[in-house]
XYZ file of C-alpha atoms in Angstrom:
175
model
C 54.810 1.507 119.919
C 54.395 3.165 116.558
C 52.921 1.740 113.355
C 53.363 3.490 109.903
C 50.968 1.610 107.547
C 50.243 1.873 103.856
C 49.590 -0.396 100.771
C 53.063 -0.459 99.561
C 54.455 -1.446 103.057
C 54.102 -1.176 106.719
C 56.335 -0.862 109.862
C 55.838 -1.428 113.589
C 58.371 -0.132 115.843
C 58.899 -0.281 119.542
C 61.662 -0.446 122.224
C 64.241 -2.790 120.744
C 62.422 -3.928 117.722
C 61.186 -3.030 114.319
C 59.091 -5.248 111.951
C 58.661 -4.355 108.206
C 56.013 -5.948 106.035
C 55.472 -5.562 102.246
C 53.472 -7.117 99.521
C 50.374 -8.151 101.794
C 47.035 -7.625 100.483
C 45.697 -7.559 104.122
C 47.598 -6.433 107.291
C 46.156 -5.987 110.793
C 48.415 -4.588 113.554
C 47.228 -4.689 117.259
C 48.210 -1.887 119.370
C 47.501 -0.378 122.914
C 46.182 2.711 124.312
C 49.511 4.541 124.262
C 50.481 3.391 120.848
C 49.970 5.486 117.686
C 49.382 4.480 113.983
C 49.756 6.357 110.908
C 47.824 5.151 107.891
C 48.616 6.724 104.453
C 46.905 5.968 101.126
C 48.090 5.753 97.597
C 46.632 6.866 94.356
C 43.111 6.049 93.468
C 39.955 6.317 95.514
C 40.343 4.902 99.066
C 38.037 4.548 102.116
C 38.983 5.034 105.704
C 36.986 3.873 108.639
C 37.756 4.949 112.224
C 36.244 3.844 115.483
C 37.377 3.772 118.976
C 38.406 0.036 118.621
C 39.792 -0.146 115.189
C 40.699 1.921 112.065
C 41.192 0.601 108.583
C 41.876 1.784 105.066
C 40.860 -0.183 101.935
C 41.435 0.554 98.387
C 39.604 -0.323 95.030
C 41.936 -3.364 94.532
C 40.700 -4.813 97.766
C 43.899 -4.193 99.851
C 43.396 -3.456 103.485
C 45.628 -2.083 106.332
C 44.048 -2.052 109.840
C 45.099 -0.689 113.222
C 43.359 -2.315 116.184
C 43.394 -0.853 119.727
C 45.628 2.122 119.030
C 45.162 5.246 121.177
C 46.085 7.688 118.367
C 45.443 7.069 114.600
C 46.166 9.486 111.798
C 44.960 8.802 108.295
C 46.608 10.783 105.490
C 45.170 11.041 102.026
C 47.143 12.136 98.976
C 44.419 14.552 98.369
C 44.603 13.801 94.663
C 41.578 11.513 94.495
C 37.999 11.108 95.949
C 38.996 9.486 99.179
C 36.374 9.187 101.906
C 36.574 8.855 105.662
C 33.995 7.784 108.112
C 34.439 8.157 111.886
C 32.166 6.866 114.548
C 32.163 6.783 118.361
C 30.310 4.590 120.820
C 29.515 6.545 123.924
C 30.563 9.509 126.219
C 31.175 13.212 125.631
C 33.435 13.524 122.361
C 34.838 16.322 120.533
C 35.189 16.863 116.694
C 37.496 19.843 115.515
C 37.338 20.122 111.724
C 38.589 22.355 108.969
C 38.249 21.939 105.207
C 41.509 19.915 105.201
C 41.525 17.993 108.307
C 39.237 16.581 111.197
C 40.114 15.293 114.633
C 37.781 13.318 116.674
C 38.796 13.000 120.311
C 36.717 10.137 121.815
C 36.585 9.823 125.657
C 36.401 6.770 127.545
C 38.410 4.396 129.800
C 41.132 4.434 127.128
C 40.846 7.754 125.183
C 41.197 7.603 121.543
C 42.238 10.329 118.944
C 41.373 9.830 115.386
C 42.555 12.318 112.817
C 42.204 12.613 109.044
C 44.037 14.872 106.629
C 43.273 15.883 103.059
C 40.256 13.639 102.555
C 37.548 14.863 100.008
C 34.596 13.743 102.209
C 34.600 13.083 105.939
C 31.501 11.860 107.625
C 31.629 11.667 111.481
C 28.555 10.125 113.320
C 27.794 10.492 116.962
C 26.234 7.482 118.692
C 22.789 7.869 120.065
C 22.815 9.135 123.649
C 26.242 10.794 123.452
C 27.006 14.362 124.526
C 29.336 15.067 121.464
C 30.185 18.522 120.245
C 31.631 19.651 116.874
C 33.578 22.784 116.163
C 34.030 23.742 112.437
C 36.510 26.459 111.181
C 36.822 27.449 107.534
C 39.626 28.672 105.423
C 39.883 31.824 103.329
C 37.808 32.022 100.120
C 34.119 31.141 99.748
C 32.949 28.367 102.089
C 29.596 27.185 103.055
C 28.355 26.009 106.445
C 25.003 24.282 106.716
C 23.358 23.245 109.915
C 20.029 21.562 110.549
C 18.939 19.455 113.700
C 21.235 16.446 113.726
C 23.514 17.533 110.831
C 26.291 20.119 110.454
C 28.151 20.539 107.077
C 31.235 22.433 106.012
C 31.652 22.566 102.266
C 34.742 24.154 101.118
C 36.327 22.008 98.100
C 35.651 19.144 100.391
C 32.845 18.010 102.637
C 32.961 17.480 106.312
C 29.749 16.351 108.005
C 28.836 15.910 111.777
C 25.716 13.638 112.200
C 23.869 13.455 115.576
C 26.100 15.807 117.499
C 24.428 17.504 120.429
C 26.326 20.813 119.802
C 27.762 22.171 116.575
C 29.630 25.515 116.270
C 31.244 27.255 113.229
C 33.766 29.870 112.952
C 34.226 31.938 109.700
C 37.863 32.834 108.949
C 38.824 36.457 108.491
C-alpha cells in the first residue's frame, strides 16, 4: 500500500482500491512494514517527526498528517521556509546517511524502517541510549562546515544536519 499525504489532500492506494481525503485538519493513516508513505509540506514553517512507529507533519495552523506503522516514509519540504525535522530510533544498530539537502535513517529491527527527509533547513537525528548507531555525512560543493564533539556531529551547509548520541560519525568532503 502507498500513502501520499499533505495538508491539501491525501491518498491511500492498494491492490484494487484508492481512498482520497481532503479538507481534514488531522489525518492518521495506518500502514504495515511493506507499505510506503510520502509526506509533503506546504508553504510556511512545518515540523516533521519520524520514529520507527510513526511519522507526522504539523504546520503552524495546527493541521497534522500522520503515517503509523509504515516501513518506508519520505518527507519532502518545499525548501522555501524554515522547516524542521526530528528523527529518533529506539534500539539496535542503525545508519544515518546525510547530505546538506537530504537525510536517510535506516532503522534495523524486527520490521526495519527507512525514514528519509529532503530539503529541510534543520534536521536533528537522535540515537537512543545503548544503540550502536553510525552516521555518515557527505558535503556538497562550496564552503561547508563539519563539527564533531563526543555525542554530536553537525554538517552546516546552508542547512543544518545533526547526529546526536551516535557511536560512530564519519564525514567526507566533496571534491
